PDB file of C-alpha atoms in Angstrom:
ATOM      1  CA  UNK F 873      14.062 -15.925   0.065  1.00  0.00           C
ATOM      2  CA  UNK F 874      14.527 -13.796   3.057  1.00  0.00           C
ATOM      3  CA  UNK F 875      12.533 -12.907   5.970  1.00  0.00           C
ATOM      4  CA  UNK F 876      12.578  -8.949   6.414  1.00  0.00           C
ATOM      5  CA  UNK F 877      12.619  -7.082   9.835  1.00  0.00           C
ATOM      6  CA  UNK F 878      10.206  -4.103  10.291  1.00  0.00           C
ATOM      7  CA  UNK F 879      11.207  -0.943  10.778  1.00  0.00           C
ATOM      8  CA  UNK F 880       8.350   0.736  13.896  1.00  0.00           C
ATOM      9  CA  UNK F 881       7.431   4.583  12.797  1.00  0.00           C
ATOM     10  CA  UNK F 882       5.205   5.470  15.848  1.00  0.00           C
ATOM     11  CA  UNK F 883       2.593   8.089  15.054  1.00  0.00           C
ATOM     12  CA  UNK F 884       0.222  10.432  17.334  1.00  0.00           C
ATOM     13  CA  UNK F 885      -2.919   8.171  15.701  1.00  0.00           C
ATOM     14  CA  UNK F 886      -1.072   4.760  16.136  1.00  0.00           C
ATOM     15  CA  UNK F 887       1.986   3.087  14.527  1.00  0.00           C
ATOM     16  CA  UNK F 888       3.174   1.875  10.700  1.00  0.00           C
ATOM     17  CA  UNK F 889       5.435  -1.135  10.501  1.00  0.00           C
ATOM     18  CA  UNK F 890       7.753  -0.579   7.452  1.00  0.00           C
ATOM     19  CA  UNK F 891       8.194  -4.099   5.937  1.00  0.00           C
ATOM     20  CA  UNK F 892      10.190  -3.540   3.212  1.00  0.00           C
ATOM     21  CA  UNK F 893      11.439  -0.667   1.885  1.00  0.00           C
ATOM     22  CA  UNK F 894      15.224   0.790   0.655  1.00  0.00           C
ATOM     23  CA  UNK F 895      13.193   4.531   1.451  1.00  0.00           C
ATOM     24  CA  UNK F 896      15.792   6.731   3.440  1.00  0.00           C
ATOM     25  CA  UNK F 897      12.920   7.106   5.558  1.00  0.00           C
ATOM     26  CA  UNK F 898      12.944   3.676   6.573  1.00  0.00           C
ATOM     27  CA  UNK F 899      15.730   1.938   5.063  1.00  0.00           C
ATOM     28  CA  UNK F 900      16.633  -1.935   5.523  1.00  0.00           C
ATOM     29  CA  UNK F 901      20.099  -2.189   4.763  1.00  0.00           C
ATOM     30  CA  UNK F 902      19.875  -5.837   4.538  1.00  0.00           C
ATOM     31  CA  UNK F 903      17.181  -5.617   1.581  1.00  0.00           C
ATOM     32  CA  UNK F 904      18.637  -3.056  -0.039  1.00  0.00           C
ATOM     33  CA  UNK F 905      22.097  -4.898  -0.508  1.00  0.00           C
ATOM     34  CA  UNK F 906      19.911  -7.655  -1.894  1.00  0.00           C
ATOM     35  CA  UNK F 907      17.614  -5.153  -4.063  1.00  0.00           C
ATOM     36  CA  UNK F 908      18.896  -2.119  -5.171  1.00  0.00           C
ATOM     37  CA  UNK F 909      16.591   0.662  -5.009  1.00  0.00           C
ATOM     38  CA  UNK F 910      13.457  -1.119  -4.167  1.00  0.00           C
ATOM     39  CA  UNK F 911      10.624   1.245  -6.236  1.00  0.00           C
ATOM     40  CA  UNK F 912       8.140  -0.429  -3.802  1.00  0.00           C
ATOM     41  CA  UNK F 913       7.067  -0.358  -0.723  1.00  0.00           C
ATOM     42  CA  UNK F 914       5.139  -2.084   1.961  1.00  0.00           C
ATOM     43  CA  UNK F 915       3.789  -1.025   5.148  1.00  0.00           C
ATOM     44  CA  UNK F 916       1.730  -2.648   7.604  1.00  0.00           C
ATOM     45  CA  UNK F 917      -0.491   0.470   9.525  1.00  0.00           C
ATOM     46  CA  UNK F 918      -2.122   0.447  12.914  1.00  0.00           C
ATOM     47  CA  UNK F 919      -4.987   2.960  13.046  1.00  0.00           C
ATOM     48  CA  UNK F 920      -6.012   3.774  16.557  1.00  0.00           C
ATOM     49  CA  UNK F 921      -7.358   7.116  15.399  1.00  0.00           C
ATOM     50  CA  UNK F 922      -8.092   8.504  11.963  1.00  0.00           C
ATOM     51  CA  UNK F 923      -5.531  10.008  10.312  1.00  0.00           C
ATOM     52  CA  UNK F 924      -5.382  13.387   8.043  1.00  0.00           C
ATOM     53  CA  UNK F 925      -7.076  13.447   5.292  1.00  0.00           C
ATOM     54  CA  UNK F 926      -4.671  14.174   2.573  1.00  0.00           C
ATOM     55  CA  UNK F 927      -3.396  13.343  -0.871  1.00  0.00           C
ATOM     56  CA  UNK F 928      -0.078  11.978  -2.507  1.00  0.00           C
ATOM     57  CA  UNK F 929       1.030  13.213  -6.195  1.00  0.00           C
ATOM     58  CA  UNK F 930       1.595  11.440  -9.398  1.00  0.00           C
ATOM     59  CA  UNK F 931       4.971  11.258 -10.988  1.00  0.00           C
ATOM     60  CA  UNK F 932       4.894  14.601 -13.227  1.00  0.00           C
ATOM     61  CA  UNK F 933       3.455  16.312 -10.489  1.00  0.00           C
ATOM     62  CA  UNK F 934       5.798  15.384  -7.594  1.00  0.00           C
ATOM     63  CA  UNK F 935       8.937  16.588 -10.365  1.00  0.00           C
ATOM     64  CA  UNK F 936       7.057  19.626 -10.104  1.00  0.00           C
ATOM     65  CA  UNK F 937       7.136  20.574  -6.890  1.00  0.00           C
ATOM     66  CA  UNK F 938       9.587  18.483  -5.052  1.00  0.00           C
ATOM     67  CA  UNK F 939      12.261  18.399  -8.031  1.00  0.00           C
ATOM     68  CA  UNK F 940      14.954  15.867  -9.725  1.00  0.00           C
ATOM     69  CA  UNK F 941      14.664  12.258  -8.029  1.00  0.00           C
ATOM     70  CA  UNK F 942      11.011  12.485  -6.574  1.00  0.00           C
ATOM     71  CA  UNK F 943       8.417   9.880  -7.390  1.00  0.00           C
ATOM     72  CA  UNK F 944       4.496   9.897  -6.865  1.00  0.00           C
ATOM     73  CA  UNK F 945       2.714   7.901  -4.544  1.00  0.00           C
ATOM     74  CA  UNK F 946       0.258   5.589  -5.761  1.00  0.00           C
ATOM     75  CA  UNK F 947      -1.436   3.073  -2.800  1.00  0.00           C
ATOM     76  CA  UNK F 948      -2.926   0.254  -2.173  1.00  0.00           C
ATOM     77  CA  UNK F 949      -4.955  -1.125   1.354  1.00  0.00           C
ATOM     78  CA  UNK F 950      -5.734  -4.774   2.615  1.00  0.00           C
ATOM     79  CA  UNK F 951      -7.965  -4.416   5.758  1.00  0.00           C
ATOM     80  CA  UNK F 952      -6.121  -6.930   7.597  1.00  0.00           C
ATOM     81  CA  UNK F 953      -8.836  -6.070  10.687  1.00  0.00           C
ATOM     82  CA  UNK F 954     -10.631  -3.460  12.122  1.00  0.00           C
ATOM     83  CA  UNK F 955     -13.592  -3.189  14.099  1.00  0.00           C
ATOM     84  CA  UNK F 956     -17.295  -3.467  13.042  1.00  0.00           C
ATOM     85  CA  UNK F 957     -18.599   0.270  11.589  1.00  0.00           C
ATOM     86  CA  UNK F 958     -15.011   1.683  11.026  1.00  0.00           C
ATOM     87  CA  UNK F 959     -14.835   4.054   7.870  1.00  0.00           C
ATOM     88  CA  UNK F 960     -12.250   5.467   5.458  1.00  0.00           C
ATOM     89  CA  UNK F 961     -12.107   8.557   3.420  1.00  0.00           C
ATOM     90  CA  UNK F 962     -11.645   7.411  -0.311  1.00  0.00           C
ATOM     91  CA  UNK F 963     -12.108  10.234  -2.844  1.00  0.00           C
ATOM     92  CA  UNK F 964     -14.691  13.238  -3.332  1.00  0.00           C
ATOM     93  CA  UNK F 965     -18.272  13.170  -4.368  1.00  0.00           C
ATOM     94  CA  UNK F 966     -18.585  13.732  -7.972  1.00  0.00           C
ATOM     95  CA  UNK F 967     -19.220  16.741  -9.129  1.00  0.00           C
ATOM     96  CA  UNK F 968     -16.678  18.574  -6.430  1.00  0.00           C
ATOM     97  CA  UNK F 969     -14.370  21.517  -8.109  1.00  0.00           C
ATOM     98  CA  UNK F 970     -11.014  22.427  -6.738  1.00  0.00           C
ATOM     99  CA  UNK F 971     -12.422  25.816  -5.839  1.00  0.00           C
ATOM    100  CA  UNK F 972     -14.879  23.936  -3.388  1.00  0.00           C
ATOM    101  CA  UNK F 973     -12.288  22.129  -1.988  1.00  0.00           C
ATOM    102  CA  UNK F 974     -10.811  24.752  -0.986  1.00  0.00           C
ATOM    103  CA  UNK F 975     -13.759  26.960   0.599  1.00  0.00           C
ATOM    104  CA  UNK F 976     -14.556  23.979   2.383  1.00  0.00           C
ATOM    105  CA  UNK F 977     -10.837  23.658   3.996  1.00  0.00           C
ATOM    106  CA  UNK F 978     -11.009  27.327   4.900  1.00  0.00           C
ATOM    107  CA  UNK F 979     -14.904  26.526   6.158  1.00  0.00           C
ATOM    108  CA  UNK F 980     -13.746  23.182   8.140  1.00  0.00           C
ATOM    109  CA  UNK F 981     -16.627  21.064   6.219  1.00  0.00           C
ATOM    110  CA  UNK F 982     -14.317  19.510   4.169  1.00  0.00           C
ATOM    111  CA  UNK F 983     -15.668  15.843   5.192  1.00  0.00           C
ATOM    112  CA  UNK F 984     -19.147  17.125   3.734  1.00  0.00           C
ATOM    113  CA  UNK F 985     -17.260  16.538  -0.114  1.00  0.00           C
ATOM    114  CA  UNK F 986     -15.493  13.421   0.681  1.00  0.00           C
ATOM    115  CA  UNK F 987     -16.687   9.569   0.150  1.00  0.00           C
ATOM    116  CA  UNK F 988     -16.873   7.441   3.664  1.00  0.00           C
ATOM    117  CA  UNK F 989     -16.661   4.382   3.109  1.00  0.00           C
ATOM    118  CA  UNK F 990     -17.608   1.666   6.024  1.00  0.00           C
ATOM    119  CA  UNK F 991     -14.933  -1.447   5.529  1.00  0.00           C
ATOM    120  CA  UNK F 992     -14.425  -4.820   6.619  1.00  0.00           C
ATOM    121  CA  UNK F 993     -11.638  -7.630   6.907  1.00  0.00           C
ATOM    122  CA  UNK F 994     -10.414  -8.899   3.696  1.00  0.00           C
ATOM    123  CA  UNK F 995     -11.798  -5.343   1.551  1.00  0.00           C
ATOM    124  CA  UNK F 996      -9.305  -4.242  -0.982  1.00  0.00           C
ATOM    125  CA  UNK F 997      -9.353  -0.174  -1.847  1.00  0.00           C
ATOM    126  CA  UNK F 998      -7.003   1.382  -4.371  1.00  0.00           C
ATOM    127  CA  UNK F 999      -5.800   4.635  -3.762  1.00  0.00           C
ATOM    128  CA  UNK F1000      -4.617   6.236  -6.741  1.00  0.00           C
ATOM    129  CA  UNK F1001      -2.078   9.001  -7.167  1.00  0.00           C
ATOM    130  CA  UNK F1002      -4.273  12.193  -6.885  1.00  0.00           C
ATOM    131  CA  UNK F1003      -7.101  10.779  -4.713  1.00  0.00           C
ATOM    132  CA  UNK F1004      -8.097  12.676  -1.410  1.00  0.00           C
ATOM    133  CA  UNK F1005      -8.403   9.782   1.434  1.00  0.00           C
ATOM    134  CA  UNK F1006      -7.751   9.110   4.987  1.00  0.00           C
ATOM    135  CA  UNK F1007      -7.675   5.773   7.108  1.00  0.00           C
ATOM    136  CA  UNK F1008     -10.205   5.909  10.123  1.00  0.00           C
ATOM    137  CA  UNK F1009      -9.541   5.288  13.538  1.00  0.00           C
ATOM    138  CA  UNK F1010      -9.749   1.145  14.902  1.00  0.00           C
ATOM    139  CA  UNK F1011      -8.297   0.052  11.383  1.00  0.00           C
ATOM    140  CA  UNK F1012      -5.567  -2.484  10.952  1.00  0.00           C
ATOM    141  CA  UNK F1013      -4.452  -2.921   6.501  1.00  0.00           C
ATOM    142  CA  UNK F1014      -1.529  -3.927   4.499  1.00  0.00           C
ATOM    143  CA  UNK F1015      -0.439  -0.951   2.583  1.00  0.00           C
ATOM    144  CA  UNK F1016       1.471  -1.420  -0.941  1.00  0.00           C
ATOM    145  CA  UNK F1017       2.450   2.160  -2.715  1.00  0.00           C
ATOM    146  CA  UNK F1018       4.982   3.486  -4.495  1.00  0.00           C
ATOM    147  CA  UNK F1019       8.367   4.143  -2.311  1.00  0.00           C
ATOM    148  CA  UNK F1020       7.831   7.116  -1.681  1.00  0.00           C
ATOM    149  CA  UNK F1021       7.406   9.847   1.411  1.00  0.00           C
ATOM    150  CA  UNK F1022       5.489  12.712  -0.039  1.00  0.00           C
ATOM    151  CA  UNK F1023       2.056  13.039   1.642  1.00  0.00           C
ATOM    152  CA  UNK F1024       0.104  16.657   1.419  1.00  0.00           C
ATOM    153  CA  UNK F1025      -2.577  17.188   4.505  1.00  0.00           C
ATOM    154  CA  UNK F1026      -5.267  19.109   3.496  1.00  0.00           C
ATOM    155  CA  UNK F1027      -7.489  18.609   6.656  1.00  0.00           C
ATOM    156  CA  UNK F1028      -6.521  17.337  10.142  1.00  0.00           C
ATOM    157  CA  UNK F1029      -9.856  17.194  12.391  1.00  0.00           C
ATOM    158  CA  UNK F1030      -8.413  19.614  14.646  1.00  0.00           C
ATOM    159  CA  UNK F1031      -4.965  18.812  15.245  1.00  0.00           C
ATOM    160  CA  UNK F1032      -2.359  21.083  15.425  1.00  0.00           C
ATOM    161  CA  UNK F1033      -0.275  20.144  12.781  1.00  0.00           C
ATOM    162  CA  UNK F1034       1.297  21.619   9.268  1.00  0.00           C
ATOM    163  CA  UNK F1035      -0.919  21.318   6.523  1.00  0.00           C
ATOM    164  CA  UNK F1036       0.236  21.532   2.623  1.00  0.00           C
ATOM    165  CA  UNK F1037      -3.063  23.465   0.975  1.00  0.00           C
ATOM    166  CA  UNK F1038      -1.136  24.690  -1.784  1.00  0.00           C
ATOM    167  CA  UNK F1039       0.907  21.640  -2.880  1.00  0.00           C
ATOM    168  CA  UNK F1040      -2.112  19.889  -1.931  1.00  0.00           C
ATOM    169  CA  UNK F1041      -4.584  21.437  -4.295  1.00  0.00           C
ATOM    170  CA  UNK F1042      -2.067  21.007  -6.905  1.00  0.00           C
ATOM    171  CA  UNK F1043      -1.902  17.275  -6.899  1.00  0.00           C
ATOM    172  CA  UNK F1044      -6.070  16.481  -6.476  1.00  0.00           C
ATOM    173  CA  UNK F1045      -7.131  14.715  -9.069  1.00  0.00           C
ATOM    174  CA  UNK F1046     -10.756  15.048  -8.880  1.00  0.00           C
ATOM    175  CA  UNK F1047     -11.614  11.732 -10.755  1.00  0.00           C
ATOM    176  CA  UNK F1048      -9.478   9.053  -9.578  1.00  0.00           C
ATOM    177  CA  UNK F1049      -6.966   7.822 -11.996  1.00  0.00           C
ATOM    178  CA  UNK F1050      -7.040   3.783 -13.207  1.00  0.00           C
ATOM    179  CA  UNK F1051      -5.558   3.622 -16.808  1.00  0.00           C
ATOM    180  CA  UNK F1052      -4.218   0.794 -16.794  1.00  0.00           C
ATOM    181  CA  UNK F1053      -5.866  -1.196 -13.916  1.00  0.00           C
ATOM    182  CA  UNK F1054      -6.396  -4.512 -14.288  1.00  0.00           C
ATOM    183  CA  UNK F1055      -8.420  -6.655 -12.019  1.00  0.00           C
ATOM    184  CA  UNK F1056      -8.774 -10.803 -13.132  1.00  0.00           C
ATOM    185  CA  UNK F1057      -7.956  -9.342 -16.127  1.00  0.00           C
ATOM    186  CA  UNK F1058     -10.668  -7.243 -16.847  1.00  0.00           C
ATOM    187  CA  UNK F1059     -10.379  -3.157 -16.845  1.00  0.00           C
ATOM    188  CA  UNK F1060     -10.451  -2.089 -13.213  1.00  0.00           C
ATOM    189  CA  UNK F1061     -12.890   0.549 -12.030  1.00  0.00           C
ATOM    190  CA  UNK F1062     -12.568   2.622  -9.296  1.00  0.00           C
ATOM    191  CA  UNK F1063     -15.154   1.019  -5.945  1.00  0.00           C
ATOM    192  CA  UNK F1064     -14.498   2.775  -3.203  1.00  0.00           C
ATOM    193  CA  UNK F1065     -14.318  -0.866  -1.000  1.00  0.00           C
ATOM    194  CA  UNK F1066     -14.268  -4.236  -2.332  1.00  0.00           C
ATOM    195  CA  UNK F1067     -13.218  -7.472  -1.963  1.00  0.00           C
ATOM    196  CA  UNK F1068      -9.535  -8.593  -2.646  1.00  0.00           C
ATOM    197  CA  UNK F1069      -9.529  -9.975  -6.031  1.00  0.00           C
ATOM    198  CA  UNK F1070      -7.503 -12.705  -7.683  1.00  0.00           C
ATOM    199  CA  UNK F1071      -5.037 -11.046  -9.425  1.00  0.00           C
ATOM    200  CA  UNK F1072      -4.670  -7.348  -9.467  1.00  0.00           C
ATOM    201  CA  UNK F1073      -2.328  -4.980 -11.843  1.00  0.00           C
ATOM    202  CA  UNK F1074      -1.516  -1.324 -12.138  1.00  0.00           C
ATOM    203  CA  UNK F1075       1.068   0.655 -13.785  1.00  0.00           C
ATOM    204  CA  UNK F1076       2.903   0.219 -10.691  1.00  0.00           C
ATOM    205  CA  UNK F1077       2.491  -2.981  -9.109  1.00  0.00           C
ATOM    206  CA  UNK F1078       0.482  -6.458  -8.804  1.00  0.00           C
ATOM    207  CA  UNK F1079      -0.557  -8.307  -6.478  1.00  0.00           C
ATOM    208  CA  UNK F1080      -1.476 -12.129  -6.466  1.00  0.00           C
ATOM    209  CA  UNK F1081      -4.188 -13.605  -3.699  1.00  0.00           C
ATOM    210  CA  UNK F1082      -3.504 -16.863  -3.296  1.00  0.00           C
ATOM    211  CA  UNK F1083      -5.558 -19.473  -0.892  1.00  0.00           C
ATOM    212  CA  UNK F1084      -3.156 -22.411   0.692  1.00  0.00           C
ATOM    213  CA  UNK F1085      -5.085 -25.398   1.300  1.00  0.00           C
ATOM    214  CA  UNK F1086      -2.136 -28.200   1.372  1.00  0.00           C
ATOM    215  CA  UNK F1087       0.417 -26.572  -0.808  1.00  0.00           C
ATOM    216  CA  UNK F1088       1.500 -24.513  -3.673  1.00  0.00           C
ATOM    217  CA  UNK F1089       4.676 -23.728  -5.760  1.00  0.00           C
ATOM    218  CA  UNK F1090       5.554 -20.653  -7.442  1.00  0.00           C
ATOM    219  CA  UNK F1091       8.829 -20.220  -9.624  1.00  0.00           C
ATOM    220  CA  UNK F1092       9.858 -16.475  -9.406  1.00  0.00           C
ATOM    221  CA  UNK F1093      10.138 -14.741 -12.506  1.00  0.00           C
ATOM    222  CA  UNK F1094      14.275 -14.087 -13.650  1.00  0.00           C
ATOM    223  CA  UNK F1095      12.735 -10.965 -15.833  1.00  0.00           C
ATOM    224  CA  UNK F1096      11.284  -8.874 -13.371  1.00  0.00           C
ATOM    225  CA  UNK F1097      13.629  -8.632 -10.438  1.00  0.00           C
ATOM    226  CA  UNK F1098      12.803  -9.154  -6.358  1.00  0.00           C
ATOM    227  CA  UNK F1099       9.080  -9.962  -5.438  1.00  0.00           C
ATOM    228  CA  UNK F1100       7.578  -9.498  -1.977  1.00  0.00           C
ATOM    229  CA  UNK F1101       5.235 -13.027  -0.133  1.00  0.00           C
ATOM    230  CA  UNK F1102       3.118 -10.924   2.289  1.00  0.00           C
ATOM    231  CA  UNK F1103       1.426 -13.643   4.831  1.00  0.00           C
ATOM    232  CA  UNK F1104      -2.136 -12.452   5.404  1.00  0.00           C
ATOM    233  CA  UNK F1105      -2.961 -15.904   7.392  1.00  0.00           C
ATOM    234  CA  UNK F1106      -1.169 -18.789   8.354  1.00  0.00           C
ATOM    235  CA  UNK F1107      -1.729 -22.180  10.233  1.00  0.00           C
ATOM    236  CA  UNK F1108       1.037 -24.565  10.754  1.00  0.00           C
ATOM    237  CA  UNK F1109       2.530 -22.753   7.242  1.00  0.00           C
ATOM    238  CA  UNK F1110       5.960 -23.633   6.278  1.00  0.00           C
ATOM    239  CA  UNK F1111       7.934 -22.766   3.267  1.00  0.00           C
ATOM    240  CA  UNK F1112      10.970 -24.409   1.369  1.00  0.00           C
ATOM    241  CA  UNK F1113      13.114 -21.952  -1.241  1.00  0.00           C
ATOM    242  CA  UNK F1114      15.355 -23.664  -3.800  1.00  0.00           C
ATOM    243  CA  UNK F1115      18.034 -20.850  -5.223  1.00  0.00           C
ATOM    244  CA  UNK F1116      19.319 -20.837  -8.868  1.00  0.00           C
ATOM    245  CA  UNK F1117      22.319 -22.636  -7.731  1.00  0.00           C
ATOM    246  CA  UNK F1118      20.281 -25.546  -6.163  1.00  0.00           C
ATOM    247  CA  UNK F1119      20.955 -24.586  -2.554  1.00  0.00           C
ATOM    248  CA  UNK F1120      17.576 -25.220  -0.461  1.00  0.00           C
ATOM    249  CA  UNK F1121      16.281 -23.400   2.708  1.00  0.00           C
ATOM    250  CA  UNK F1122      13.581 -24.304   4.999  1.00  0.00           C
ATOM    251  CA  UNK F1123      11.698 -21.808   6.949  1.00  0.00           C
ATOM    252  CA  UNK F1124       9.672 -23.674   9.489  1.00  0.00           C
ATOM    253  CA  UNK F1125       7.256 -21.258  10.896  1.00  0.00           C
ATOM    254  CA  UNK F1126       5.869 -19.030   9.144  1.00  0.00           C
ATOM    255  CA  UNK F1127       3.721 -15.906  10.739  1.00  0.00           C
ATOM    256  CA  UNK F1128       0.575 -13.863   9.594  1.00  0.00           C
ATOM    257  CA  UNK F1129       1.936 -10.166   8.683  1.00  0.00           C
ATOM    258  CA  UNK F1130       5.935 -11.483   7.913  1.00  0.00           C
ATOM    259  CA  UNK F1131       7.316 -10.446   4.187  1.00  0.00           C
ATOM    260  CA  UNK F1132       9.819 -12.124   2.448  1.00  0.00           C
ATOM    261  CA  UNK F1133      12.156 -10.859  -0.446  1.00  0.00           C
ATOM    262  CA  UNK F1134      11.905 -13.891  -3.491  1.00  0.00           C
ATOM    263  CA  UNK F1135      14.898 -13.331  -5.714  1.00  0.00           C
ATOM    264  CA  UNK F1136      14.616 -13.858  -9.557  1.00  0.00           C
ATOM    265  CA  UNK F1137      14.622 -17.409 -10.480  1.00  0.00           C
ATOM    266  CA  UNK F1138      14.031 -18.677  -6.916  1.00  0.00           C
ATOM    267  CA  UNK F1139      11.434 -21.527  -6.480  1.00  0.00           C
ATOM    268  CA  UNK F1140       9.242 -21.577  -3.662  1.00  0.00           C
ATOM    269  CA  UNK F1141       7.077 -24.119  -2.175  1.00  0.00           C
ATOM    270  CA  UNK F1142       4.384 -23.495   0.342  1.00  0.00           C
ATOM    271  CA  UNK F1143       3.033 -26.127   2.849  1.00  0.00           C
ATOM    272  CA  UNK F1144      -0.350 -26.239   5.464  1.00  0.00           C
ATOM    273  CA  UNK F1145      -2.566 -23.623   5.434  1.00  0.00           C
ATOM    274  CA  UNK F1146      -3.209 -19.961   4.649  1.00  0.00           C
ATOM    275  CA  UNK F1147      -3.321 -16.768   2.720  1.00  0.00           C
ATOM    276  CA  UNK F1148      -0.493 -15.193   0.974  1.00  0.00           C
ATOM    277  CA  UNK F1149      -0.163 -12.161  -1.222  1.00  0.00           C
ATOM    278  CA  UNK F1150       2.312 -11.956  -3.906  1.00  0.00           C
ATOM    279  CA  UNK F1151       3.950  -8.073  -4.757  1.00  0.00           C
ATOM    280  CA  UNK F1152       5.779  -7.283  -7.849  1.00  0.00           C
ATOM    281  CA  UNK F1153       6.890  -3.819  -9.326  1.00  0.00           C
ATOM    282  CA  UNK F1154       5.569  -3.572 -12.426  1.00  0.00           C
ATOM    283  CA  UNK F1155       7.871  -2.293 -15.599  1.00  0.00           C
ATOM    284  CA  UNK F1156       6.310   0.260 -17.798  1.00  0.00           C
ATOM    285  CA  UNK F1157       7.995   3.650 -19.328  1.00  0.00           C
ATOM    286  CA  UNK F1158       6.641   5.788 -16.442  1.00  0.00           C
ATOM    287  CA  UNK F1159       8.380   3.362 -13.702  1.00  0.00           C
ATOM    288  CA  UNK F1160      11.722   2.342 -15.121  1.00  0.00           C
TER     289      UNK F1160
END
């Protein structure tokens, strides 16, 4: 178990803390020497403004037009805080056609096709590759997506910067995407805000909520290679981690927002008080 550093990417609408990620965007050397090339990764994001709205592609269509080696970018937000009446942009309003989309780029009403969505600490939104979205302005969340870069803008409120129409309109998938989205077990369907559930799974990750109320022991799985402990809350929290070869660690204090790498096999034991979330890639054929 190790405690990983952030890596600070300021931004003109705030800041993202990369927590862990082997991205040459944003690389930790000292997790990627432990994990190889991570296909994760985490971010924690400090909204001050809103950002663009804008969309990421799915596997096949990132191959297409960024080539050999590219991913997609499926997403994931915790609201970690944020202040009361702050919005996001998560999808379109059904019923919108590509050839809308784009009149209303050229037209500047593009926000008069897209779903606000008002949000509050603890909601849970999945952002599937293909969805339009954008985080509004006095937001704080815990991002999980695939590790990877590629972000289209297809709208920026104004601002003078480059935006991607034609790779963008390429990769919007006008209903979003959830084959194979689990949450508690059941089928997960799209919402554009809800709470955090229990246990939730897509084709490329899952996540574990977990509520410490004196302790709790997990043994990390030796199948399915490094998982992430994200610490949503914590009050006098302190963790012990036995490795495979019986050596034990203590970490003493443990802070809201730190991430930890769990290697495979590792046991860990939790003690006090808080909120955790547990990360794992998940293996399928379209995420070797």
């Amino acid at each position: 178990m190790k405690l990983l550093q952030p890596i600070r990417s300021e931004k003109i609408w705030g800041y993202e803390d990369w927590l862990a990620s082997t991205h040459k965007d944003g690389l930790q050397k000292d997790f990627l020497e432990l994990a190889g090339d991570y296909p994760l990764l985490v971010k924690v994001i400090q909204a001050n403004d809103t950002l663009s709205v804008q969309v990421h592609p799915d596997d096949k269509t990132a191959l297409l037009l960024e080539g050999a080696g590219s991913r997609g970018k499926t997403e994931c937000w915790y609201i970690l805080d944020c202040e009361k009446g702050a919005r996001l942009i998560a999808g379109l309003k059904d019923g919108c056609t590509k050839d809308q989309i784009e009149q209303a780029i050229k037209d500047n009403t593009l926000q008069d096709l897209m779903n606000s969505v008002e949000v509050k600490k603890g909601d849970f939104i999945f952002i599937p590759a293909g969805t339009v979205h954008a985080i509004g302005g006095k937001i704080r969340l815990m991002e999980v997506q695939q590790s990877c870069n590629l972000t289209y803008r297809l709208y920026d409120w104004g601002r003078p910067r480059e935006l991607h129409l034609e790779k963008g309109i390429k990769s919007i998938k006008l209903k979003a995407d959830t084959e194979g989205c689990f949450s508690d077990g059941k089928p997960f369907r799209f919402s554009p805000a809800a709470p955090l559930p229990e246990n939730f799974e897509c084709p490329y990750f899952s996540l574990a909520n977990k509520t410490i109320s004196g302790g709790y022991s997990f043994l990390a799985s030796k199948d399915s290679g490094f998982e992430l402990l994200f610490i949503t809350e914590a009050e006098k929290l302190k963790a012990s981690c036995t490795a495979t070869d019986g050596t034990k660690t203590v970490f003493e204090k443990i802070q809201p927002e730190q991430i930890y790498a769990v290697a495979p096999g590792e046991k860990i034991t939790l003690e006090g008080r808080g909120k955790i979330i547990r990360i794992k890639p998940v293996q399928t054929k379209s995420n070797p």
